């Protein structure tokens, strides 16, 4: 602010509008909104999955006054305009679109039908008002359907979202682009992918309704016509790949420079446990930015850019584009403790970190310096991981289930500016929704015996069902020794190459650590020799003490990055609670020949294996054919829980 008077005026206005928003029970109608309205709506009906999430996030921000809880960073939830599902209904009815759309033979035909249709008059007026307020501010037009981010069967990522330069010189042109983007989002309700997903989820696409969210993009201008956040990503309340010194409840996060759509889509990213921000895993392969026009409305990406069409850059170009350039504090700030309250009224303390930071190099005043992402993660600018962890806990309490967040960070470019953390979306973690068909009955503690299971583990990583696996490549314990370890690695590599050529993923089983250099403790393969595997088991080495699992090693990084399943199976006789690994059963199965290989065996089963992991209890099981998980694990587990709850023995 240029003066104390300006700062005071801003504070009074902000406080006044915040009070007004707290007193408003419902989302404001667009006709009564202004530039300070948090959420405004057009039409009646539902706000859709993302819209409900936005309302929850704004309510949490206002209730707990979180905007300025930290001195170094502004925490924000973007303001937005929502076209409610009633607008979609009226659009479909007034243009008589339902039957032509259902008869359409391709997505292109559906898109063409929607493009020539007309939006309702109130929606067009709301778009006009919004365009007048937001000239030259890049916008996002996002889907928010009834099914999307829902509790029963989330449709996250199925529907289209678009980014708009919003830089045309006239309101009419900007409104036309906004309207075109809205109609394209509407059209994505009926694409082949959406219909297929609905059918697989046992839902009728005819019952789907689409709301649309319009908001300013949480990003900054970085020069060279590039607009993007500094960092964006996803945080999860439950970590399915905890390290030995962290827990699943610590949560985890994944980030990349620029827009986070690549992270959401599962592309390589930097990942870490929120309980241990000092140690990160992985690096982004690419990052994505929005290229703004050099002159009014002219850009190689067009005025309307789908998330999948953002401009992609390799990491080598990150420095030249300046996304991570910032002005760090030239004197290291002390530990920051700021109190707020959680949903139960208990005080919560944000602390910069639980152990001393690594020393930062001295910075010249007002000097823009590139800040590596790992330093942002560990908290050199602000307590990043602690803030994400707090929001995850708050969201989990509010929704009564573990949640995931999408977020974007804008690093400050001047000493008097503040960093920004934008919370963009909150939704239930789909992999932990009890009633979701794809994850039904995946919470369990009971482990069966070798009568019903090929393998069981109390140290499993990953969550869910690992499907389409009929091949098991294993090393019999009697084949393993320090003298045979190198030969075993070569044979595994040969089988791996054969299966990759056939497009077949497999379960890999062997004693000790995979990838170790100590041949007495495991098999010295490198990742390229086993990269066709989809599920990896490390078992006890015969006649030795326990071998530490691969967690923390490079192999663990690959397991986590590729979302593979993993088990440590401890079958040592002295172990109180032994796991199961039935090598005898494996030996009895028909083998696939691979030339003159002698030390490694390959079993190919006629039916798919049933492999299930519970990422919270850390239990994992591979069932034997004809011994279904539902009967021999889930049902028994449920009865045991009922017995405990009823106070039985």
PDB file of N, CA and C in Angstrom, residues 91 97 100-101 104-117 160 162 177 179-192 195 304 306:
ATOM      1  N   UNK A  91     -30.774 -25.131 -20.860  1.00  0.00           N
ATOM      2  CA  UNK A  91     -30.029 -25.136 -22.119  1.00  0.00           C
ATOM      3  C   UNK A  91     -30.385 -26.362 -22.953  1.00  0.00           C
ATOM      4  N   UNK A  97     -31.896 -30.713 -27.234  1.00  0.00           N
ATOM      5  CA  UNK A  97     -30.628 -31.367 -27.558  1.00  0.00           C
ATOM      6  C   UNK A  97     -30.545 -32.842 -27.161  1.00  0.00           C
ATOM      7  N   UNK A 100     -30.992 -35.648 -30.114  1.00  0.00           N
ATOM      8  CA  UNK A 100     -29.906 -35.572 -31.105  1.00  0.00           C
ATOM      9  C   UNK A 100     -28.549 -35.975 -30.530  1.00  0.00           C
ATOM     10  N   UNK A 101     -28.300 -35.607 -29.263  1.00  0.00           N
ATOM     11  CA  UNK A 101     -27.026 -35.947 -28.640  1.00  0.00           C
ATOM     12  C   UNK A 101     -26.902 -37.457 -28.435  1.00  0.00           C
ATOM     13  N   UNK A 104     -26.014 -39.109 -31.622  1.00  0.00           N
ATOM     14  CA  UNK A 104     -24.756 -38.700 -32.251  1.00  0.00           C
ATOM     15  C   UNK A 104     -23.762 -39.859 -32.282  1.00  0.00           C
ATOM     16  N   UNK A 105     -22.973 -39.923 -33.355  1.00  0.00           N
ATOM     17  CA  UNK A 105     -22.042 -41.026 -33.570  1.00  0.00           C
ATOM     18  C   UNK A 105     -20.628 -40.743 -33.072  1.00  0.00           C
ATOM     19  N   UNK A 106     -20.337 -39.499 -32.700  1.00  0.00           N
ATOM     20  CA  UNK A 106     -18.974 -39.164 -32.284  1.00  0.00           C
ATOM     21  C   UNK A 106     -18.994 -37.965 -31.353  1.00  0.00           C
ATOM     22  N   UNK A 107     -17.892 -37.784 -30.643  1.00  0.00           N
ATOM     23  CA  UNK A 107     -17.757 -36.614 -29.771  1.00  0.00           C
ATOM     24  C   UNK A 107     -17.765 -35.330 -30.582  1.00  0.00           C
ATOM     25  N   UNK A 108     -17.197 -35.364 -31.785  1.00  0.00           N
ATOM     26  CA  UNK A 108     -17.165 -34.166 -32.635  1.00  0.00           C
ATOM     27  C   UNK A 108     -18.581 -33.728 -33.015  1.00  0.00           C
ATOM     28  N   UNK A 109     -19.464 -34.680 -33.283  1.00  0.00           N
ATOM     29  CA  UNK A 109     -20.849 -34.336 -33.605  1.00  0.00           C
ATOM     30  C   UNK A 109     -21.542 -33.695 -32.403  1.00  0.00           C
ATOM     31  N   UNK A 110     -21.286 -34.226 -31.228  1.00  0.00           N
ATOM     32  CA  UNK A 110     -21.879 -33.654 -30.010  1.00  0.00           C
ATOM     33  C   UNK A 110     -21.374 -32.226 -29.800  1.00  0.00           C
ATOM     34  N   UNK A 111     -20.081 -32.025 -29.962  1.00  0.00           N
ATOM     35  CA  UNK A 111     -19.495 -30.692 -29.799  1.00  0.00           C
ATOM     36  C   UNK A 111     -20.122 -29.705 -30.776  1.00  0.00           C
ATOM     37  N   UNK A 112     -20.331 -30.130 -32.020  1.00  0.00           N
ATOM     38  CA  UNK A 112     -20.927 -29.248 -33.035  1.00  0.00           C
ATOM     39  C   UNK A 112     -22.370 -28.882 -32.675  1.00  0.00           C
ATOM     40  N   UNK A 113     -23.148 -29.841 -32.157  1.00  0.00           N
ATOM     41  CA  UNK A 113     -24.533 -29.566 -31.755  1.00  0.00           C
ATOM     42  C   UNK A 113     -24.585 -28.525 -30.641  1.00  0.00           C
ATOM     43  N   UNK A 114     -23.685 -28.637 -29.678  1.00  0.00           N
ATOM     44  CA  UNK A 114     -23.686 -27.710 -28.547  1.00  0.00           C
ATOM     45  C   UNK A 114     -23.174 -26.327 -28.947  1.00  0.00           C
ATOM     46  N   UNK A 115     -22.214 -26.274 -29.853  1.00  0.00           N
ATOM     47  CA  UNK A 115     -21.616 -24.988 -30.222  1.00  0.00           C
ATOM     48  C   UNK A 115     -22.633 -24.055 -30.870  1.00  0.00           C
ATOM     49  N   UNK A 116     -23.558 -24.575 -31.661  1.00  0.00           N
ATOM     50  CA  UNK A 116     -24.536 -23.720 -32.346  1.00  0.00           C
ATOM     51  C   UNK A 116     -25.767 -23.453 -31.491  1.00  0.00           C
ATOM     52  N   UNK A 117     -25.879 -24.113 -30.335  1.00  0.00           N
ATOM     53  CA  UNK A 117     -27.014 -23.882 -29.439  1.00  0.00           C
ATOM     54  C   UNK A 117     -26.820 -22.578 -28.672  1.00  0.00           C
ATOM     55  N   UNK A 160     -14.438 -32.038 -19.282  1.00  0.00           N
ATOM     56  CA  UNK A 160     -13.501 -31.050 -19.805  1.00  0.00           C
ATOM     57  C   UNK A 160     -13.444 -29.798 -18.926  1.00  0.00           C
ATOM     58  N   UNK A 162     -11.374 -25.741 -19.334  1.00  0.00           N
ATOM     59  CA  UNK A 162     -10.653 -24.906 -20.298  1.00  0.00           C
ATOM     60  C   UNK A 162     -10.033 -23.702 -19.599  1.00  0.00           C
ATOM     61  N   UNK A 177     -16.250 -16.032 -26.189  1.00  0.00           N
ATOM     62  CA  UNK A 177     -15.306 -17.096 -25.842  1.00  0.00           C
ATOM     63  C   UNK A 177     -15.740 -17.814 -24.567  1.00  0.00           C
ATOM     64  N   UNK A 179     -18.823 -18.109 -23.475  1.00  0.00           N
ATOM     65  CA  UNK A 179     -19.999 -18.918 -23.809  1.00  0.00           C
ATOM     66  C   UNK A 179     -19.595 -20.189 -24.537  1.00  0.00           C
ATOM     67  N   UNK A 180     -18.641 -20.077 -25.450  1.00  0.00           N
ATOM     68  CA  UNK A 180     -18.175 -21.249 -26.182  1.00  0.00           C
ATOM     69  C   UNK A 180     -17.544 -22.266 -25.234  1.00  0.00           C
ATOM     70  N   UNK A 181     -16.766 -21.792 -24.248  1.00  0.00           N
ATOM     71  CA  UNK A 181     -16.141 -22.690 -23.277  1.00  0.00           C
ATOM     72  C   UNK A 181     -17.196 -23.377 -22.414  1.00  0.00           C
ATOM     73  N   UNK A 182     -18.211 -22.625 -21.985  1.00  0.00           N
ATOM     74  CA  UNK A 182     -19.286 -23.208 -21.177  1.00  0.00           C
ATOM     75  C   UNK A 182     -19.992 -24.313 -21.952  1.00  0.00           C
ATOM     76  N   UNK A 183     -20.302 -24.064 -23.213  1.00  0.00           N
ATOM     77  CA  UNK A 183     -21.004 -25.069 -24.024  1.00  0.00           C
ATOM     78  C   UNK A 183     -20.117 -26.293 -24.281  1.00  0.00           C
ATOM     79  N   UNK A 184     -18.821 -26.088 -24.387  1.00  0.00           N
ATOM     80  CA  UNK A 184     -17.916 -27.230 -24.560  1.00  0.00           C
ATOM     81  C   UNK A 184     -17.871 -28.091 -23.301  1.00  0.00           C
ATOM     82  N   UNK A 185     -17.914 -27.446 -22.120  1.00  0.00           N
ATOM     83  CA  UNK A 185     -17.981 -28.206 -20.867  1.00  0.00           C
ATOM     84  C   UNK A 185     -19.297 -28.973 -20.798  1.00  0.00           C
ATOM     85  N   UNK A 186     -20.411 -28.315 -21.160  1.00  0.00           N
ATOM     86  CA  UNK A 186     -21.704 -29.008 -21.217  1.00  0.00           C
ATOM     87  C   UNK A 186     -21.621 -30.232 -22.131  1.00  0.00           C
ATOM     88  N   UNK A 187     -20.997 -30.063 -23.297  1.00  0.00           N
ATOM     89  CA  UNK A 187     -20.917 -31.151 -24.276  1.00  0.00           C
ATOM     90  C   UNK A 187     -20.131 -32.340 -23.740  1.00  0.00           C
ATOM     91  N   UNK A 188     -19.140 -32.073 -22.875  1.00  0.00           N
ATOM     92  CA  UNK A 188     -18.316 -33.169 -22.358  1.00  0.00           C
ATOM     93  C   UNK A 188     -19.104 -34.115 -21.461  1.00  0.00           C
ATOM     94  N   UNK A 189     -20.316 -33.722 -21.065  1.00  0.00           N
ATOM     95  CA  UNK A 189     -21.184 -34.608 -20.282  1.00  0.00           C
ATOM     96  C   UNK A 189     -21.521 -35.874 -21.058  1.00  0.00           C
ATOM     97  N   UNK A 190     -21.544 -35.778 -22.397  1.00  0.00           N
ATOM     98  CA  UNK A 190     -22.037 -36.881 -23.222  1.00  0.00           C
ATOM     99  C   UNK A 190     -20.952 -37.521 -24.089  1.00  0.00           C
ATOM    100  N   UNK A 191     -19.692 -37.255 -23.805  1.00  0.00           N
ATOM    101  CA  UNK A 191     -18.621 -37.863 -24.599  1.00  0.00           C
ATOM    102  C   UNK A 191     -18.596 -39.376 -24.393  1.00  0.00           C
ATOM    103  N   UNK A 192     -17.910 -40.053 -25.294  1.00  0.00           N
ATOM    104  CA  UNK A 192     -17.802 -41.506 -25.186  1.00  0.00           C
ATOM    105  C   UNK A 192     -17.138 -41.911 -23.875  1.00  0.00           C
ATOM    106  N   UNK A 195     -19.715 -41.512 -21.015  1.00  0.00           N
ATOM    107  CA  UNK A 195     -20.736 -42.569 -21.055  1.00  0.00           C
ATOM    108  C   UNK A 195     -20.154 -43.894 -20.576  1.00  0.00           C
ATOM    109  N   UNK A 304      -9.010 -20.282 -26.314  1.00  0.00           N
ATOM    110  CA  UNK A 304      -9.570 -21.258 -25.377  1.00  0.00           C
ATOM    111  C   UNK A 304      -8.690 -22.503 -25.409  1.00  0.00           C
ATOM    112  N   UNK A 306      -7.677 -26.206 -23.728  1.00  0.00           N
ATOM    113  CA  UNK A 306      -8.000 -27.323 -22.841  1.00  0.00           C
ATOM    114  C   UNK A 306      -6.782 -27.648 -21.983  1.00  0.00           C
TER     115      UNK A 306
END
